[in-house]
mmCIF file with all atom_site columns, C-alpha atoms in Angstrom:
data_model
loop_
_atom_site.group_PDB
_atom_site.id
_atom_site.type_symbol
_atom_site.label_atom_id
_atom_site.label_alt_id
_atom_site.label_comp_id
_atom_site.label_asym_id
_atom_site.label_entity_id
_atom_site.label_seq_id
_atom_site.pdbx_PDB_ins_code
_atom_site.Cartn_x
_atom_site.Cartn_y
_atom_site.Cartn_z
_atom_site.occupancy
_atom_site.B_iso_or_equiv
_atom_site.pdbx_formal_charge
_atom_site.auth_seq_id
_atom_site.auth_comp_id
_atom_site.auth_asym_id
_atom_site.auth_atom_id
_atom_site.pdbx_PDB_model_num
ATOM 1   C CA . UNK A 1 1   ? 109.220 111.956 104.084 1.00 83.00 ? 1   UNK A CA 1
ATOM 2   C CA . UNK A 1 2   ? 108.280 108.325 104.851 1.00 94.00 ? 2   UNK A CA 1
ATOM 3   C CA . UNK A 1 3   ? 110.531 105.746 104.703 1.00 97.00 ? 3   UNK A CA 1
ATOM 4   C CA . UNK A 1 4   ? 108.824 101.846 103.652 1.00 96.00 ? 4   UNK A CA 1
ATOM 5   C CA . UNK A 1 5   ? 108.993 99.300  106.072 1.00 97.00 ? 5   UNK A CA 1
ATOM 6   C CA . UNK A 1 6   ? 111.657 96.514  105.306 1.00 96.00 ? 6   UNK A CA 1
ATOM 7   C CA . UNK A 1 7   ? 112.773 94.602  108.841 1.00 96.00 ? 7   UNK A CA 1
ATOM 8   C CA . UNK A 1 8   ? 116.222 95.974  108.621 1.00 97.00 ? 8   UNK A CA 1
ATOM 9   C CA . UNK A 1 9   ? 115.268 99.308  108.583 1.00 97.00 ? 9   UNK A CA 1
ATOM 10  C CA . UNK A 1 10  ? 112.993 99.157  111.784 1.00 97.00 ? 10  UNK A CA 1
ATOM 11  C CA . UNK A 1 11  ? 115.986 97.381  113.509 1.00 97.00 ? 11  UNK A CA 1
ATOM 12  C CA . UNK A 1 12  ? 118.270 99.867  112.095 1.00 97.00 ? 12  UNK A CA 1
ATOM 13  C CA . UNK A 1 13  ? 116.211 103.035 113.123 1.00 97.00 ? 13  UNK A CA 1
ATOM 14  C CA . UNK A 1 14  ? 115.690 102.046 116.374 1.00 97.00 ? 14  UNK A CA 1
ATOM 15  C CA . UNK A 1 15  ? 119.449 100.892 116.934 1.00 97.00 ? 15  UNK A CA 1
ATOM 16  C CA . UNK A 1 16  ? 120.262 104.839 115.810 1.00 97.00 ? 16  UNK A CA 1
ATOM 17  C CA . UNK A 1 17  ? 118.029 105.365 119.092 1.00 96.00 ? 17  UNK A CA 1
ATOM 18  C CA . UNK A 1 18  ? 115.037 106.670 116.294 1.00 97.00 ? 18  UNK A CA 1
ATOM 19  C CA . UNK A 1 19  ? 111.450 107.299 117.718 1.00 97.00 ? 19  UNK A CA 1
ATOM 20  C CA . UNK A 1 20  ? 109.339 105.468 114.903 1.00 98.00 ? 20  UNK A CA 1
ATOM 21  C CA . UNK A 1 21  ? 105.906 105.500 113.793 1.00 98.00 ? 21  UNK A CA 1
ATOM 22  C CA . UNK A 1 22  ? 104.496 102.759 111.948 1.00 98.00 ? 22  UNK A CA 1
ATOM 23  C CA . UNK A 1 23  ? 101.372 103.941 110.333 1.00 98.00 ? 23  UNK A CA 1
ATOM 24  C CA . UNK A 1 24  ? 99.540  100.605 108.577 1.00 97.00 ? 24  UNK A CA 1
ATOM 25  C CA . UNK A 1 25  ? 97.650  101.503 105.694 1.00 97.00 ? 25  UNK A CA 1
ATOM 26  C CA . UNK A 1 26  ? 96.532  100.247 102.242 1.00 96.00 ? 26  UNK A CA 1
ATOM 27  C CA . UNK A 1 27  ? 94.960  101.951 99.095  1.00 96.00 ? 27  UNK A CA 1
ATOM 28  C CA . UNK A 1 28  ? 91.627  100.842 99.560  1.00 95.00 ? 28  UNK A CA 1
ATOM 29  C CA . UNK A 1 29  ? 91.013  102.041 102.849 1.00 96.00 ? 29  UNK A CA 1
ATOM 30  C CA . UNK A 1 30  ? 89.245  104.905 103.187 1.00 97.00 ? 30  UNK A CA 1
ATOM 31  C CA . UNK A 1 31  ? 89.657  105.490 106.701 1.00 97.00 ? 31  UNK A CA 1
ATOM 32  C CA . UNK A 1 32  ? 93.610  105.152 106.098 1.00 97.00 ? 32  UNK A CA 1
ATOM 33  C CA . UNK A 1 33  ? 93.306  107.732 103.967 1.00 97.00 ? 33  UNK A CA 1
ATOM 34  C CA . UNK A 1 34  ? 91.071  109.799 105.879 1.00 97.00 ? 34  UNK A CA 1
ATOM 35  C CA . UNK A 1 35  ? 93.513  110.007 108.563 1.00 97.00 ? 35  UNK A CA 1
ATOM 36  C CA . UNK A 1 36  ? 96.362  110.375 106.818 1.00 97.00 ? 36  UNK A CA 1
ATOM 37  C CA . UNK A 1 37  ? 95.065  113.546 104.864 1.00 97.00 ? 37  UNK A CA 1
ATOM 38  C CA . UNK A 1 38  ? 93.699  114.716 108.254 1.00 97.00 ? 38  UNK A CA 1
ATOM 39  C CA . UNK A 1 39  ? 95.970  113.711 110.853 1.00 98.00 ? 39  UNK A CA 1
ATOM 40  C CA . UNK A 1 40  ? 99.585  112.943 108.948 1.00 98.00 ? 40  UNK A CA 1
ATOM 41  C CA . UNK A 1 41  ? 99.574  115.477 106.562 1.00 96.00 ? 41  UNK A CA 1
ATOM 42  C CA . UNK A 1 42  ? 98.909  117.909 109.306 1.00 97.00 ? 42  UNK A CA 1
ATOM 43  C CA . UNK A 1 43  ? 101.238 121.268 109.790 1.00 97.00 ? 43  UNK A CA 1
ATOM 44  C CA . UNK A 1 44  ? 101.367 120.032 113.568 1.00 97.00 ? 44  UNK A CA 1
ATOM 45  C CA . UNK A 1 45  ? 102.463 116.258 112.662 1.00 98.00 ? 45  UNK A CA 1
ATOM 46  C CA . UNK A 1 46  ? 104.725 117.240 108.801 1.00 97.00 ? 46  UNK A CA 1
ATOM 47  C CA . UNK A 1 47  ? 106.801 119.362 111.072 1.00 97.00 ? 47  UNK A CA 1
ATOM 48  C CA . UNK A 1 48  ? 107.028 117.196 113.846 1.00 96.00 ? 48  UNK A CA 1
ATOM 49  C CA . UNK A 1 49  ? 108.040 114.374 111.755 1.00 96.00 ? 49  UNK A CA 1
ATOM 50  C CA . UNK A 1 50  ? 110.611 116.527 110.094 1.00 96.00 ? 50  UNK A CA 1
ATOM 51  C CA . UNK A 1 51  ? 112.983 116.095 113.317 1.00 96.00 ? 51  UNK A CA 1
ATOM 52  C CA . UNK A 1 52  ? 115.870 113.947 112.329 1.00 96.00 ? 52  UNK A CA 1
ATOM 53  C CA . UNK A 1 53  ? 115.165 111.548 115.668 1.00 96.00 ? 53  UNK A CA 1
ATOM 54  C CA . UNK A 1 54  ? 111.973 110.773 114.353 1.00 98.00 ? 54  UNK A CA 1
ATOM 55  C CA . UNK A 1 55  ? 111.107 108.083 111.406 1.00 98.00 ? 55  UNK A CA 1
ATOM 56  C CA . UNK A 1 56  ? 108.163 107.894 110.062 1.00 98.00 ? 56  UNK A CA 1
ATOM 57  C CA . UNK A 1 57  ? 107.202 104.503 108.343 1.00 98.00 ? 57  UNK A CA 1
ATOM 58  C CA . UNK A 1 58  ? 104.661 103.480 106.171 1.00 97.00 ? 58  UNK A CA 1
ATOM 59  C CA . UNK A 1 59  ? 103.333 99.871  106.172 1.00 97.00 ? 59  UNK A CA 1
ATOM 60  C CA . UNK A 1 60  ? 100.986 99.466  102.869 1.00 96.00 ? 60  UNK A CA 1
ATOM 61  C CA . UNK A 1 61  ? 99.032  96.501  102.929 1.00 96.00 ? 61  UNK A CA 1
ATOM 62  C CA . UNK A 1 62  ? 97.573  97.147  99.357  1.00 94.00 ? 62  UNK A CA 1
ATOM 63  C CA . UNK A 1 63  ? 99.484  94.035  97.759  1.00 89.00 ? 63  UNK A CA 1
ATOM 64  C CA . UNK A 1 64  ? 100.712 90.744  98.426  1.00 86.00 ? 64  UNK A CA 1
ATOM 65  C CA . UNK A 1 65  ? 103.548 92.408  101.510 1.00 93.00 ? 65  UNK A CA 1
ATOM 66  C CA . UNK A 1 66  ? 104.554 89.666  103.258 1.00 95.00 ? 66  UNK A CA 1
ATOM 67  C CA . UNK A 1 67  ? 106.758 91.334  105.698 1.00 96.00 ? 67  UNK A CA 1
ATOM 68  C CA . UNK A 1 68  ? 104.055 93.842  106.462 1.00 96.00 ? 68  UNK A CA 1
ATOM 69  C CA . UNK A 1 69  ? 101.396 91.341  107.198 1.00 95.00 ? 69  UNK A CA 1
ATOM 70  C CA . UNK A 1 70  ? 104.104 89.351  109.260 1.00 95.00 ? 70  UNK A CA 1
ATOM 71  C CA . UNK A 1 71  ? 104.783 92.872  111.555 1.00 96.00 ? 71  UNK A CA 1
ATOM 72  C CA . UNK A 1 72  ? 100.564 93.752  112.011 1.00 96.00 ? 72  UNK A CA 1
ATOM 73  C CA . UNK A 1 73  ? 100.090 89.773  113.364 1.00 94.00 ? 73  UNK A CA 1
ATOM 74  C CA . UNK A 1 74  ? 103.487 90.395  115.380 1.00 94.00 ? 74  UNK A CA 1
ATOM 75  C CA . UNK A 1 75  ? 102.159 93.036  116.810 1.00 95.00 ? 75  UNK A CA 1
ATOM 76  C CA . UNK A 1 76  ? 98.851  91.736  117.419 1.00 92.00 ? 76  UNK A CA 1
ATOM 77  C CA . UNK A 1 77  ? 97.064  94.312  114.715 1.00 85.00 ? 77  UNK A CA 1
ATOM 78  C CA . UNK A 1 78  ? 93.491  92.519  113.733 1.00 81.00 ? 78  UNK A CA 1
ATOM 79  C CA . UNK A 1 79  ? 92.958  95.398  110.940 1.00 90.00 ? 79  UNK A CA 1
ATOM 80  C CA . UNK A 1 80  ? 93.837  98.777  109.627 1.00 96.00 ? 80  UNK A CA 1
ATOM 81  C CA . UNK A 1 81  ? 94.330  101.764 109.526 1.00 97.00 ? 81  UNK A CA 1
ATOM 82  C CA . UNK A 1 82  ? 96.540  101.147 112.233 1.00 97.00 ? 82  UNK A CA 1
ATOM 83  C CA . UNK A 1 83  ? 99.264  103.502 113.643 1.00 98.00 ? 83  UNK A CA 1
ATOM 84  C CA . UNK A 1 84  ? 102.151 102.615 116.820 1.00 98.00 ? 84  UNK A CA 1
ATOM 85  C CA . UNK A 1 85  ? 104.787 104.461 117.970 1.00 98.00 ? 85  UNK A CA 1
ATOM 86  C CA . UNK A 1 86  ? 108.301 102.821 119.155 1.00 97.00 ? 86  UNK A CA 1
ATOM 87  C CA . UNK A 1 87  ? 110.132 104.814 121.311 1.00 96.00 ? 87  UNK A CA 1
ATOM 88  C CA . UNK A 1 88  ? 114.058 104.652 120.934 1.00 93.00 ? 88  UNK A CA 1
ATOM 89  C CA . UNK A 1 89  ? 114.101 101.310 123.034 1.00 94.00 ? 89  UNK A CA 1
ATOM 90  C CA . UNK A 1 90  ? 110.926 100.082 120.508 1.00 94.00 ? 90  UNK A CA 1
ATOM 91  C CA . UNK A 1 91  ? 108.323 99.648  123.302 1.00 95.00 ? 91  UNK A CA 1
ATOM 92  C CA . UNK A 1 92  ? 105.032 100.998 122.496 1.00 96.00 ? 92  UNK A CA 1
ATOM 93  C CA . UNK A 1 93  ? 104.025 104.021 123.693 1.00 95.00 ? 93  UNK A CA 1
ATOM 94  C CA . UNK A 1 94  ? 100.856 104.598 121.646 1.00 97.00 ? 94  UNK A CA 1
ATOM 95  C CA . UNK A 1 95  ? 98.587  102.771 119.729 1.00 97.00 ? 95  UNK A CA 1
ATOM 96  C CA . UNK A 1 96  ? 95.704  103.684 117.677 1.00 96.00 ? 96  UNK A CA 1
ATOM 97  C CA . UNK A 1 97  ? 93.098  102.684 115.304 1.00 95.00 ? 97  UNK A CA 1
ATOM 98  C CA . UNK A 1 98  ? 91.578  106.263 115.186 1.00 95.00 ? 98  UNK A CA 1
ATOM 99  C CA . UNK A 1 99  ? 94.052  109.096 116.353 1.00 97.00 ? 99  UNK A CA 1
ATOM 100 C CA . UNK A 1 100 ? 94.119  112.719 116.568 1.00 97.00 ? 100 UNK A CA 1
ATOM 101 C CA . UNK A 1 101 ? 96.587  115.032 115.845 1.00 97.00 ? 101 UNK A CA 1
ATOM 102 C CA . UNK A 1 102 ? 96.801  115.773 119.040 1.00 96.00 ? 102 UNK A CA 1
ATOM 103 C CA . UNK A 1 103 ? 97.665  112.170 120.553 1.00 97.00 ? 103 UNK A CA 1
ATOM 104 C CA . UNK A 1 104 ? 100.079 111.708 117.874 1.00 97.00 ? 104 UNK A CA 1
ATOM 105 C CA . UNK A 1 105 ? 101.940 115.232 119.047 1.00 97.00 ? 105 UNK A CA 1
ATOM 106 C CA . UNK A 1 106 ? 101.459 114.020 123.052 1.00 96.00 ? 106 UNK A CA 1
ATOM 107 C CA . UNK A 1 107 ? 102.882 110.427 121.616 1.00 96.00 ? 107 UNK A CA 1
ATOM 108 C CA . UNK A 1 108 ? 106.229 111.214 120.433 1.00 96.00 ? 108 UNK A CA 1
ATOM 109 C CA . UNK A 1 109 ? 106.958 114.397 122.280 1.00 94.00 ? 109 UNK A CA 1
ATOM 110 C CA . UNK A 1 110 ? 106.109 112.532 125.708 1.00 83.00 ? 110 UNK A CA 1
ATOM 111 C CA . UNK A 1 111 ? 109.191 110.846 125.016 1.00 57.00 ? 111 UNK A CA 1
#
């Protein structure tokens, strides 16, 4: 289950010492959507994101989301799809534009 980024909730997840995932996305891109019927919806990535340390967080850029565009220029995104993961202390330890389900697995159990 994704949650939707708001600013509290990233501050909140990560003070609960969360591992988050911020995938970027919008409706009309297809590579967004590629990867997240590929990649996110994966047995490998559903059932790692089902641990209760980890929060996934969706990002849609489809409308007029202010706060979303504010976090991708924050943290120096140029486009989308885009997907980071915070570790509990939110530094980046992955970054991707194109991911596997692999790197995404390495990413937040490397923690």
């Amino acid at each position: 289950d994704w949650e939707y980024y708001t600013p509290e909730l990233l501050a909140e997840r990560l003070a609960e010492g969360d591992i988050v995932v911020l995938e970027f996305t919008a409706e009309w891109c297809l590579n967004c959507k590629l990867l997240e019927n590929t990649v996110l919806h994966s047995r490998a990535v559903v059932e790692l994101f089902d641990d209760p340390s980890v929060t996934p967080m969706k990002i849609d850029l489809t409308g007029n989301n202010a706060a979303g565009n504010a976090l991708l220029a924050e943290v120096g995104g140029l486009r989308i799809p885009l997907l980071i993961v915070l570790g509990p202390d939110g530094k980046e330890i992955f970054r991707g534009d194109f991911y596997t389900v692999d790197q995404v697995v390495r990413a937040v159990n490397g923690l």
